[in-house]
Amino acid sequence: MADGFVTIAHGGGGTRMQDLLRDMIFPALGGSLTAAEDAACLDIPAGRVAMTTDSFVVKPLFFSGGDIGKLAVCGTVNDLAMVGAKPLYLTLGFILEEGLSFDVLEKVLASIATTAASAGVRVVAGDTKVVERGKADGLYVNTAGLGVIPDGIEVTIAGAAPGDALIINGHIGDHGIAVLKDRGAFAFEAALDSDCAPLNGLVADMLDAGTVHSLRDPTRGGLAAALKEMSDASGLEFEVDESTIPVREEVSAICEVLGLDPLYVANEGKLLAAVPAPHEKRVLEAMRANPLGSESRVIGHAVEGRRGRVSLTGSLGSSRLLRMPSGEQLPRIC
Amino acid sequence: MADGFVTIAHGGGGTRMQDLLRDMIFPALGGSLTAAEDAACLDIPAGRVAMTTDSFVVKPLFFSGGDIGKLAVCGTVNDLAMVGAKPLYLTLGFILEEGLSFDVLEKVLASIATTAASAGVRVVAGDTKVVERGKADGLYVNTAGLGVIPDGIEVTIAGAAPGDALIINGHIGDHGIAVLKDRGAFAFEAALDSDCAPLNGLVADMLDAGTVHSLRDPTRGGLAAALKEMSDASGLEFEVDESTIPVREEVSAICEVLGLDPLYVANEGKLLAAVPAPHEKRVLEAMRANPLGSESRVIGHAVEGRRGRVSLTGSLGSSRLLRMPSGEQLPRIC
């Protein structure tokens, strides 16, 4: 089947679709998924549940350090983790373009399976639609996710308190620049992978170590949007020391050439955390002990002041106010 | 805003996207939805939960009796109802094409809101992506849904038992033919609406009235696919009296002209039920008392025999075996 192509009939609810499901999609995603039922029946412990969704239209489908399948799983797992939930289940909706090679679909499925396994989540329901040539860009993926919020966990976008340390778990801008690179946008070589990763393990380590008031993954809009949104929601002013924000040399150099600001470039394996001072050391240690947080550091603090005001102090002591981006510098980044 | 157009920046995670959410999407969907959190936090009673997803690529976006928004809500609500679940929450993922008129988006949103309210479900999380001109057909929608399965309810695709009555809740083929009509496929006029409707109320009435072994909504692949799938899953043979299957005259006439078989045409407000004989009368009465089931009738029975074998007896006593469709006769029907 892998040397074939998607046809309109594969989305038609008949035997061709059954073939696609039986021969490719179900084997790739593991035995628990079947076409039989219209909805998956799941046992959920009583309590608070988190639910989220994301569509993915990244271009190209495969990029250094990831692909649309890995991105789809990580994006949804991370959204659940950002409210302190333990991600459990995913749904998967494909919109396939007629003529898409099964080889591509198979690679994306394998990547979804690997990433879901590493994040400890299970794909429990799915849907496949096919549109005519020219009506999608290869394939689009939607994932929705379900997780449980453990008792006692209260992590909200508005949760930051005065004095909280603002912590980032590593270098920013890798994802956006890696994807841009793989669009052939540069005339020069650059060794750079997307940071695309499921962050639920890191968040679990942080919550085990201490109290976390607020979490945000700086995806579209970059760290700038995450800082602004968290400051807006909490009603606090944020003071950030720009020189402490980790940016890889390659990313910094490419951004300079292209006139981009790494603060506004998308990440897919980063989180911004607001952590109360008494817990800062323990949480930071737990983060650094996790491979996805080894470069974690404090970049600033929440203070009483004007809601939505984020001031960036540069290495020379000069200060500027962070502005919310209007759109995305790099479209189709996720 | 309604006289404007979607631009790439509206999907960028910045202020333009915030404007779109604040000025159009949140007001349309009601106050409970906010951009603030990465995931919605929900209180769910302990027990079994049903989860499902569907993407919608119907063409045209607006058709007689419905539109892509109404379809998206109904499709997901109905998938939850088919396992006996009470639908509670939906997520909503938009893929918008650059240049889409806000007027179109606003109408779709209004339709989603109206349909969700009538089905008693709440949109709790969403996502908006924008792709360049020519990379989507106006807009695509994904919905994922969450529902709770009441204690004691056990409705599965494999549940049919020998002797069960096979019941349909009304005329088949309306949706597919209505959409086809609105593509301008016919040279003649036809007054025909899609049957698109949320079926959770009807299913609740049925389950209150008696035992239902199995449910399936005959969407893509039509009633034929639903009968075959239910027969396959239960391991039973199905005997269907073709003359009892209700088909509107208009649908029948158009199918004849176009060489289509109404059995294979998609429905969006129909269900096929397998009901044990002792409960048949009560369940049928309950169905007929509901506006979405007023034309309900028994079309056949499940019997011991060969798995997946569905025999259709015609009005003249002749019999034929139903075949699973290979693809969909009418692409982009949902």
XYZ file of C-alpha atoms in Angstrom:
668
model
C 0.000 0.000 0.000
C 2.875 2.356 0.765
C 3.667 2.973 -2.910
C 0.112 4.131 -3.615
C -1.677 7.416 -3.381
C -4.691 8.770 -1.556
C -7.788 8.928 -3.725
C -11.143 10.579 -3.106
C -12.622 7.119 -2.476
C -10.374 6.696 0.588
C -12.489 9.297 2.356
C -15.825 7.849 1.313
C -16.802 5.651 4.212
C -16.697 2.489 2.107
C -14.339 -0.422 1.551
C -11.497 1.800 0.310
C -11.597 3.718 3.562
C -11.816 0.487 5.553
C -8.704 -0.727 3.695
C -6.833 2.442 4.572
C -7.826 2.127 8.221
C -7.159 -1.593 8.506
C -3.941 -1.737 6.498
C -2.277 1.484 7.529
C -3.848 3.676 10.183
C -4.809 1.126 12.848
C -1.585 -0.906 12.634
C 0.445 2.294 12.935
C -1.441 3.588 15.962
C -1.725 0.344 17.867
C -4.358 -2.251 18.476
C -6.658 -0.271 20.731
C -8.025 1.904 17.946
C -10.795 0.374 15.862
C -13.219 1.757 13.333
C -16.072 -0.105 14.878
C -17.557 2.406 17.281
C -18.585 5.952 16.450
C -16.980 7.153 19.685
C -14.369 5.741 22.048
C -15.551 4.728 25.519
C -13.046 5.652 28.227
C -12.793 5.249 31.977
C -11.952 8.561 33.607
C -11.360 9.067 37.316
C -13.726 11.541 38.951
C -12.415 15.053 39.142
C -11.408 17.854 36.891
C -10.732 17.107 33.264
C -8.874 19.280 30.759
C -9.815 19.351 27.076
C -8.129 21.138 24.197
C -7.739 21.104 20.428
C -5.288 22.253 17.767
C -5.108 22.045 14.014
C -1.768 21.698 12.281
C -0.924 23.081 8.853
C 2.864 23.267 9.123
C 4.828 23.592 5.907
C 6.877 21.598 5.053
C 5.334 18.433 6.532
C 8.789 17.177 7.551
C 11.388 19.466 9.091
C 14.591 19.141 11.088
C 13.686 17.686 14.447
C 10.084 16.857 13.670
C 7.133 16.607 11.341
C 3.430 17.448 11.346
C 2.602 14.241 13.244
C 5.061 14.811 16.084
C 4.008 18.457 16.205
C 0.317 17.533 16.443
C 0.854 15.224 19.400
C 3.241 17.601 21.199
C 1.065 20.648 20.608
C -1.984 19.078 22.194
C -0.123 17.290 24.974
C 1.589 20.577 25.846
C -1.667 22.540 25.931
C -2.998 20.022 28.457
C 0.209 20.165 30.476
C 0.003 23.986 30.640
C -3.076 23.752 32.887
C -1.391 21.136 35.063
C -3.256 18.204 33.516
C -1.865 14.741 32.990
C -2.607 14.069 29.284
C -4.338 10.721 28.662
C -6.182 10.557 25.364
C -5.989 12.094 21.908
C -8.286 12.172 18.907
C -6.872 12.541 15.428
C -8.580 14.145 12.432
C -6.863 13.972 9.043
C -7.714 16.104 6.042
C -5.819 14.464 3.183
C -5.278 15.870 -0.288
C -6.053 13.567 -3.187
C -2.758 12.347 -4.640
C -0.892 12.372 -1.309
C 1.618 9.538 -1.268
C 0.835 6.767 1.222
C 4.508 6.806 2.006
C 4.129 10.307 3.468
C 1.020 9.326 5.417
C 2.759 6.252 6.789
C 5.718 8.307 8.032
C 3.414 10.819 9.703
C 1.475 7.991 11.363
C 4.669 6.372 12.626
C 5.744 9.686 14.074
C 2.372 10.175 15.784
C 2.644 6.702 17.291
C 6.197 7.217 18.557
C 5.464 10.628 20.026
C 2.208 9.499 21.636
C 4.023 6.559 23.236
C 6.795 8.785 24.550
C 4.236 11.195 25.997
C 2.201 8.362 27.504
C -1.003 9.230 25.640
C -3.263 7.018 23.561
C -5.013 7.890 20.294
C -8.576 6.725 20.936
C -10.616 8.089 18.042
C -10.006 9.432 14.589
C -11.474 10.640 11.353
C -10.211 10.831 7.785
C -11.463 13.146 5.079
C -10.117 13.487 1.548
C -10.351 16.675 -0.531
C -9.532 17.137 -4.204
C -6.092 18.027 -5.544
C -5.245 21.622 -4.770
C -7.701 21.830 -1.848
C -5.214 21.093 0.919
C -1.451 21.253 1.153
C -0.666 17.536 1.337
C -2.344 16.973 4.650
C -3.678 18.812 7.672
C -4.026 17.248 11.106
C -6.299 18.123 13.985
C -5.743 16.702 17.434
C -7.976 17.096 20.441
C -6.781 15.979 23.845
C -8.154 14.942 27.181
C -6.299 14.917 30.480
C -6.977 14.807 34.186
C -5.986 17.564 36.586
C -4.703 16.005 39.817
C -6.319 17.124 43.053
C -4.663 20.177 44.541
C -3.156 21.346 41.271
C -4.171 24.869 40.308
C -2.166 26.206 37.382
C -3.815 29.026 35.445
C -2.757 31.687 32.983
C -3.844 34.274 35.571
C -2.002 32.619 38.447
C 1.225 34.637 38.654
C 1.719 36.531 41.943
C 3.988 39.470 42.773
C 7.539 38.257 43.289
C 7.133 35.113 41.178
C 10.165 34.088 39.197
C 9.630 33.801 35.436
C 11.424 30.696 34.227
C 12.082 29.406 30.714
C 13.288 25.845 30.097
C 15.841 26.588 27.385
C 16.769 28.312 24.119
C 14.005 30.109 22.276
C 13.209 30.340 18.561
C 14.548 26.954 17.465
C 11.276 25.666 16.039
C 10.420 28.637 13.861
C 13.907 28.998 12.453
C 14.281 25.233 11.825
C 11.013 25.161 9.844
C 11.973 28.279 7.918
C 15.330 26.718 7.087
C 13.619 23.613 5.734
C 11.510 25.734 3.419
C 14.782 26.500 1.673
C 14.563 30.102 2.760
C 18.288 30.472 3.380
C 21.153 30.412 0.916
C 23.388 29.049 3.662
C 23.563 25.849 5.685
C 22.506 25.778 9.316
C 22.495 22.812 11.675
C 19.403 23.452 13.733
C 16.565 21.226 14.917
C 13.107 22.193 16.039
C 12.692 21.897 19.803
C 9.382 20.046 19.278
C 8.831 17.834 22.354
C 6.080 16.724 24.731
C 6.439 18.732 27.938
C 4.094 16.779 30.221
C 6.957 14.885 31.861
C 8.810 18.104 32.613
C 5.657 19.713 34.023
C 5.027 16.659 36.212
C 8.568 16.957 37.600
C 8.009 20.653 38.309
C 4.696 20.062 40.084
C 6.268 17.274 42.140
C 9.043 19.620 43.224
C 6.964 22.602 44.271
C 4.242 25.111 43.523
C 3.856 26.504 40.031
C 1.415 29.393 39.628
C 1.224 29.688 35.865
C 2.434 27.979 32.695
C 2.338 28.913 29.014
C 3.977 27.303 25.996
C 5.343 30.056 23.754
C 4.240 28.719 20.353
C 2.753 31.112 17.766
C 3.775 34.626 18.721
C 6.806 33.302 20.577
C 7.983 34.106 24.094
C 6.819 37.697 23.579
C 3.164 36.651 23.241
C 3.440 34.265 26.210
C 4.897 36.981 28.452
C 2.269 39.512 27.372
C -0.610 37.063 27.815
C 0.537 35.968 31.254
C 1.067 39.573 32.345
C -2.347 40.566 30.941
C -4.152 37.689 32.641
C -2.472 38.085 36.033
C -2.829 41.862 36.107
C 0.855 42.181 36.980
C 3.813 43.890 35.387
C 6.676 41.665 34.227
C 10.319 42.714 34.436
C 12.503 40.639 32.162
C 16.280 40.757 31.832
C 16.739 40.265 28.101
C 20.365 39.187 28.457
C 19.261 36.101 30.415
C 16.966 34.789 27.669
C 18.813 31.905 26.059
C 19.044 32.077 22.246
C 21.280 29.801 20.192
C 23.970 31.524 18.173
C 22.595 30.090 14.913
C 19.111 31.357 15.694
C 20.417 34.730 16.702
C 22.513 35.037 13.536
C 19.683 33.981 11.205
C 17.222 36.305 12.930
C 19.631 39.182 12.491
C 20.045 38.472 8.776
C 16.297 38.158 8.216
C 15.258 41.021 10.473
C 13.381 38.724 12.861
C 13.265 38.976 16.641
C 13.765 35.589 18.361
C 11.341 36.713 21.070
C 8.546 36.466 18.512
C 9.621 33.185 16.890
C 7.562 30.047 17.674
C 8.738 27.293 20.002
C 7.247 23.802 20.351
C 9.150 22.422 23.323
C 9.365 25.409 25.614
C 7.386 26.666 28.545
C 7.272 29.891 30.491
C 6.552 29.329 34.198
C 5.665 31.682 37.042
C 6.989 30.159 40.256
C 6.697 31.658 43.769
C 10.036 32.631 45.304
C 10.034 30.007 48.111
C 9.715 27.260 45.463
C 12.022 28.716 42.818
C 15.135 26.758 43.763
C 13.429 23.371 44.051
C 11.439 23.789 40.844
C 14.470 25.005 38.934
C 16.514 22.039 40.149
C 13.781 19.620 39.083
C 13.629 21.264 35.674
C 17.385 21.081 35.172
C 17.346 17.400 36.069
C 14.995 16.744 33.144
C 16.603 16.543 29.668
C 13.980 18.980 28.353
C 14.852 21.518 31.031
C 18.625 21.270 31.418
C 19.070 24.877 30.270
C 16.301 26.250 32.489
C 16.808 29.683 33.953
C 15.093 32.624 35.543
C 14.581 35.444 33.024
C 12.606 37.902 35.136
C 9.963 38.507 37.774
C 6.324 39.435 38.158
C 5.842 42.667 40.105
C 3.018 44.949 41.170
C 2.535 47.458 38.392
C 0.661 47.939 35.189
C -1.283 44.981 33.759
C 0.176 43.771 30.465
C 3.344 45.817 30.826
C 6.437 43.734 30.072
C 9.711 45.630 30.306
C 12.865 44.173 28.831
C 16.157 45.326 30.259
C 19.052 44.877 27.835
C 22.651 43.967 28.632
C 23.656 47.629 28.619
C 20.957 48.523 31.112
C 18.672 50.116 28.541
C 15.042 49.149 28.771
C 12.237 48.704 26.229
C 8.608 47.684 26.463
C 7.575 44.449 24.821
C 4.805 44.728 22.267
C 2.351 41.992 21.414
C 2.986 40.788 17.845
C 0.159 41.600 15.418
C 0.434 38.447 13.337
C 3.035 35.722 12.985
C 6.313 36.608 11.333
C 6.432 33.107 9.881
C 3.084 31.711 8.674
C 2.292 27.967 8.690
C 4.769 27.332 11.499
C 2.505 24.796 13.208
C -15.372 43.393 11.117
C -17.979 41.456 9.136
C -17.130 43.188 5.859
C -13.471 42.204 6.079
C -11.489 39.176 5.070
C -9.317 36.611 6.784
C -5.617 37.323 6.406
C -2.624 35.184 7.248
C -2.004 37.398 10.290
C -5.328 36.280 11.793
C -3.771 32.870 12.401
C -0.534 34.176 13.834
C -1.112 34.137 17.564
C -0.791 37.918 17.854
C -3.106 40.891 18.212
C -4.875 40.232 14.900
C -5.832 36.782 16.117
C -6.888 38.204 19.489
C -9.107 40.687 17.624
C -10.721 37.882 15.650
C -11.339 35.889 18.812
C -12.558 38.814 20.905
C -14.683 40.531 18.268
C -16.172 37.571 16.457
C -15.521 34.047 17.707
C -16.068 34.423 21.469
C -19.177 36.619 21.192
C -20.700 34.143 18.745
C -20.016 31.104 20.898
C -20.962 32.565 24.238
C -19.197 33.911 27.246
C -17.744 30.716 28.623
C -15.083 30.393 25.938
C -11.947 32.451 26.463
C -8.561 32.492 24.847
C -6.855 32.701 28.155
C -6.150 29.086 29.017
C -4.401 26.572 26.779
C -6.990 23.953 27.725
C -10.500 24.064 29.165
C -10.969 22.718 32.693
C -14.190 20.746 33.075
C -15.964 18.928 35.859
C -16.936 15.449 34.760
C -18.877 12.963 36.872
C -17.039 9.716 37.553
C -17.826 6.937 35.138
C -17.470 6.144 31.497
C -16.753 8.940 29.080
C -17.134 8.894 25.294
C -14.798 10.847 23.031
C -14.914 11.300 19.270
C -13.743 13.574 16.460
C -14.743 14.518 12.927
C -13.406 16.885 10.311
C -15.783 18.625 7.930
C -14.963 19.612 4.370
C -18.482 19.828 2.928
C -18.909 21.703 -0.345
C -20.700 24.075 -0.606
C -20.337 25.547 2.887
C -24.043 26.454 2.944
C -26.700 24.084 1.673
C -30.455 23.631 1.991
C -31.181 22.710 5.577
C -27.731 23.347 6.953
C -24.150 24.480 6.632
C -20.679 23.309 7.639
C -21.144 24.653 11.185
C -24.434 22.909 11.872
C -23.037 19.769 10.266
C -19.923 19.851 12.456
C -21.915 20.071 15.673
C -24.474 17.457 14.608
C -21.849 15.044 13.303
C -19.945 14.964 16.563
C -23.003 15.056 18.820
C -24.445 12.145 16.849
C -21.276 10.070 17.081
C -21.422 10.437 20.865
C -25.135 9.597 20.932
C -24.482 6.410 18.916
C -22.632 4.874 21.879
C -25.382 5.939 24.258
C -23.479 8.933 25.614
C -24.985 12.227 26.693
C -22.915 14.811 24.736
C -21.548 17.617 26.942
C -18.571 19.405 25.429
C -17.161 20.197 22.021
C -13.862 21.550 20.778
C -13.676 23.463 17.527
C -10.715 23.674 15.160
C -10.910 26.014 12.172
C -8.652 25.918 9.154
C -9.432 29.156 7.303
C -8.326 30.105 3.819
C -6.780 33.533 3.401
C -9.347 35.790 1.760
C -12.371 34.110 3.347
C -15.026 36.708 4.015
C -15.718 37.378 7.695
C -19.349 37.399 6.748
C -19.114 33.685 5.900
C -17.227 32.925 9.097
C -19.773 34.843 11.155
C -22.667 32.875 9.653
C -20.919 29.582 10.318
C -20.219 30.619 13.911
C -23.844 31.626 14.456
C -24.946 28.272 13.129
C -22.513 26.430 15.418
C -23.848 28.400 18.392
C -27.501 27.735 17.559
C -26.960 24.039 16.921
C -24.826 23.564 20.026
C -27.505 25.246 22.136
C -30.241 23.077 20.656
C -28.171 19.952 21.310
C -27.309 21.070 24.840
C -23.559 21.023 24.307
C -20.973 23.682 25.018
C -17.948 24.644 22.915
C -15.149 24.719 25.482
C -11.947 25.018 23.465
C -10.933 26.030 19.985
C -8.128 26.729 17.579
C -7.814 28.820 14.437
C -5.263 28.351 11.689
C -5.015 30.291 8.447
C -3.531 28.901 5.226
C -2.734 30.779 2.024
C -5.179 31.310 -0.820
C -5.780 28.078 -2.701
C -4.689 25.883 0.235
C -8.164 25.201 1.620
C -11.625 25.462 0.163
C -12.920 28.439 2.143
C -12.818 26.759 5.498
C -12.587 23.360 7.106
C -13.865 22.571 10.582
C -12.864 19.888 13.048
C -14.954 19.122 16.080
C -14.096 16.752 18.886
C -16.691 15.832 21.455
C -16.940 14.551 24.986
C -19.942 12.914 26.592
C -20.833 10.766 29.564
C -22.335 7.304 29.263
C -25.009 6.870 31.945
C -24.689 3.861 34.252
C -26.363 0.783 32.864
C -26.268 1.938 29.254
C -24.469 -0.455 26.937
C -24.933 0.431 23.284
C -22.278 -0.956 20.939
C -21.890 -1.526 17.223
C -21.597 -5.257 17.983
C -24.635 -5.342 20.247
C -27.370 -6.625 17.913
C -28.889 -9.982 18.959
C -30.902 -12.514 16.917
C -34.489 -11.340 16.570
C -33.681 -7.656 17.067
C -35.772 -5.258 15.033
C -33.822 -2.923 12.747
C -35.364 0.516 12.969
C -34.725 3.687 10.962
C -36.039 7.062 12.109
C -37.134 8.404 8.724
C -36.432 9.026 5.028
C -32.945 8.273 3.789
C -30.698 10.104 1.347
C -31.929 13.652 1.989
C -28.562 15.069 3.046
C -26.503 13.799 0.135
C -29.032 14.833 -2.485
C -29.619 18.260 -0.910
C -25.884 19.004 -0.947
C -25.555 17.746 -4.508
C -28.456 19.951 -5.549
C -26.775 22.985 -4.014
C -23.653 22.319 -6.015
C -25.777 23.164 -9.037
C -25.536 19.601 -10.241
C -29.087 19.473 -11.519
C -30.690 21.332 -14.383
C -34.004 21.170 -12.536
C -35.408 22.599 -9.338
C -35.947 20.416 -6.306
C -37.306 21.454 -2.922
C -35.282 19.307 -0.582
C -33.498 20.008 2.693
C -30.687 18.110 4.330
C -31.891 16.101 7.337
C -28.918 17.449 9.365
C -29.970 17.369 13.038
C -28.591 16.505 16.477
C -29.929 13.085 17.453
C -29.000 13.009 21.140
C -32.504 13.973 22.251
C -34.046 11.210 20.175
C -31.548 8.673 21.505
C -32.261 9.766 25.092
C -35.983 9.218 24.474
C -35.265 5.747 23.069
C -33.070 4.745 25.989
C -35.682 6.012 28.446
C -38.311 3.882 26.721
C -36.463 0.579 26.577
C -33.353 -1.362 25.674
C -31.401 -0.512 22.552
C -28.640 -2.935 21.586
C -26.922 -1.017 18.827
C -26.971 2.346 17.066
C -25.292 3.719 13.959
C -25.756 6.969 12.086
C -25.717 6.250 8.348
C -23.508 9.141 7.176
C -20.804 8.500 4.565
C -21.649 5.254 2.772
C -25.313 5.678 3.644
C -27.680 3.154 5.182
C -25.940 0.412 3.210
C -22.641 0.939 5.044
C -24.408 1.186 8.428
C -26.263 -2.106 7.857
C -23.117 -3.869 6.678
C -21.013 -2.564 9.571
C -23.590 -3.514 12.174
C -24.012 -6.963 10.659
C -20.240 -7.426 10.466
C -19.676 -6.344 14.061
C -22.506 -8.400 15.559
C -21.710 -11.544 13.562
C -25.340 -11.756 12.509
C -27.156 -11.811 9.194
C -29.572 -8.947 8.512
C -32.814 -9.415 6.588
C -34.155 -6.122 5.298
C -37.427 -5.494 3.476
C -36.414 -2.886 0.923
C -39.962 -1.712 0.355
C -40.167 -0.530 3.967
C -37.176 1.796 3.724
C -38.578 5.313 3.502
C -37.229 7.403 0.604
C -38.722 10.729 -0.427
C -40.097 10.886 -3.944
C -37.739 13.738 -4.859
C -34.711 11.779 -3.649
C -35.845 8.671 -5.416
C -36.419 10.537 -8.692
C -33.074 12.345 -8.592
C -31.226 9.141 -7.716
C -32.818 7.423 -10.675
C -31.800 10.191 -13.066
C -28.228 10.252 -11.762
C -27.800 6.503 -11.403
C -27.397 6.701 -7.627
C -28.792 4.286 -5.051
C -30.392 6.100 -2.065
C -29.145 3.292 0.179
C -25.616 4.584 -0.359
C -26.379 8.301 -0.031
C -25.270 10.080 3.161
C -27.651 11.114 5.945
C -26.907 13.504 8.801
C -30.006 13.161 10.958
C -30.728 9.473 10.757
C -29.957 6.480 12.899
C -30.200 2.755 12.466
C -31.114 0.962 15.695
C -31.136 -2.697 16.701
C -33.844 -3.167 19.343
C -34.796 -6.428 21.075
C -38.320 -7.635 20.261
C -39.792 -7.137 23.772
C -38.797 -3.445 23.611
C -39.624 -2.769 19.971
C -43.080 -1.318 20.520
C -42.112 0.990 23.368
C -38.947 2.244 21.667
C -40.784 2.807 18.385
C -43.523 4.766 20.153
C -40.947 6.935 21.882
C -39.204 7.569 18.571
C -42.437 8.536 16.823
C -43.256 10.968 19.617
C -40.037 12.868 18.858
C -40.105 15.250 15.852
C -36.879 13.685 14.567
C -38.413 10.228 14.653
C -42.012 10.741 13.549
C -41.470 8.557 10.480
C -39.673 5.777 12.362
C -40.288 2.234 11.201
C -38.948 -1.286 11.310
C -37.088 -2.162 8.098
C -35.827 -5.638 8.965
C -34.417 -8.002 11.540
C -31.145 -9.486 12.733
C -31.058 -13.282 12.435
C -28.616 -16.123 12.997
C -26.720 -16.595 9.755
C -23.662 -15.382 7.986
C -21.735 -12.444 9.459
C -21.898 -9.369 7.247
C -24.616 -10.773 5.024
C -27.392 -8.234 4.463
C -30.201 -9.445 2.209
C -32.669 -6.994 0.743
C -36.060 -8.287 -0.239
C -37.779 -6.139 -2.849
C -41.468 -5.367 -3.211
C -41.887 -8.180 -5.757
C -40.301 -10.716 -3.429
C -36.980 -10.794 -5.272
C -33.900 -10.669 -3.074
C -30.415 -9.213 -3.473
C -27.364 -9.023 -1.259
C -26.227 -5.627 -0.123
C -22.639 -4.752 -0.977
C -20.447 -2.397 0.995
C -19.725 0.702 -1.101
C -16.076 1.072 -2.147
C -15.926 4.839 -1.914
C -18.490 7.583 -1.623
C -20.677 8.289 -4.615
C -20.666 11.951 -3.666
C -17.344 13.327 -2.366
C -17.153 16.237 0.127
C -20.601 15.449 1.481
C -19.598 16.182 5.073
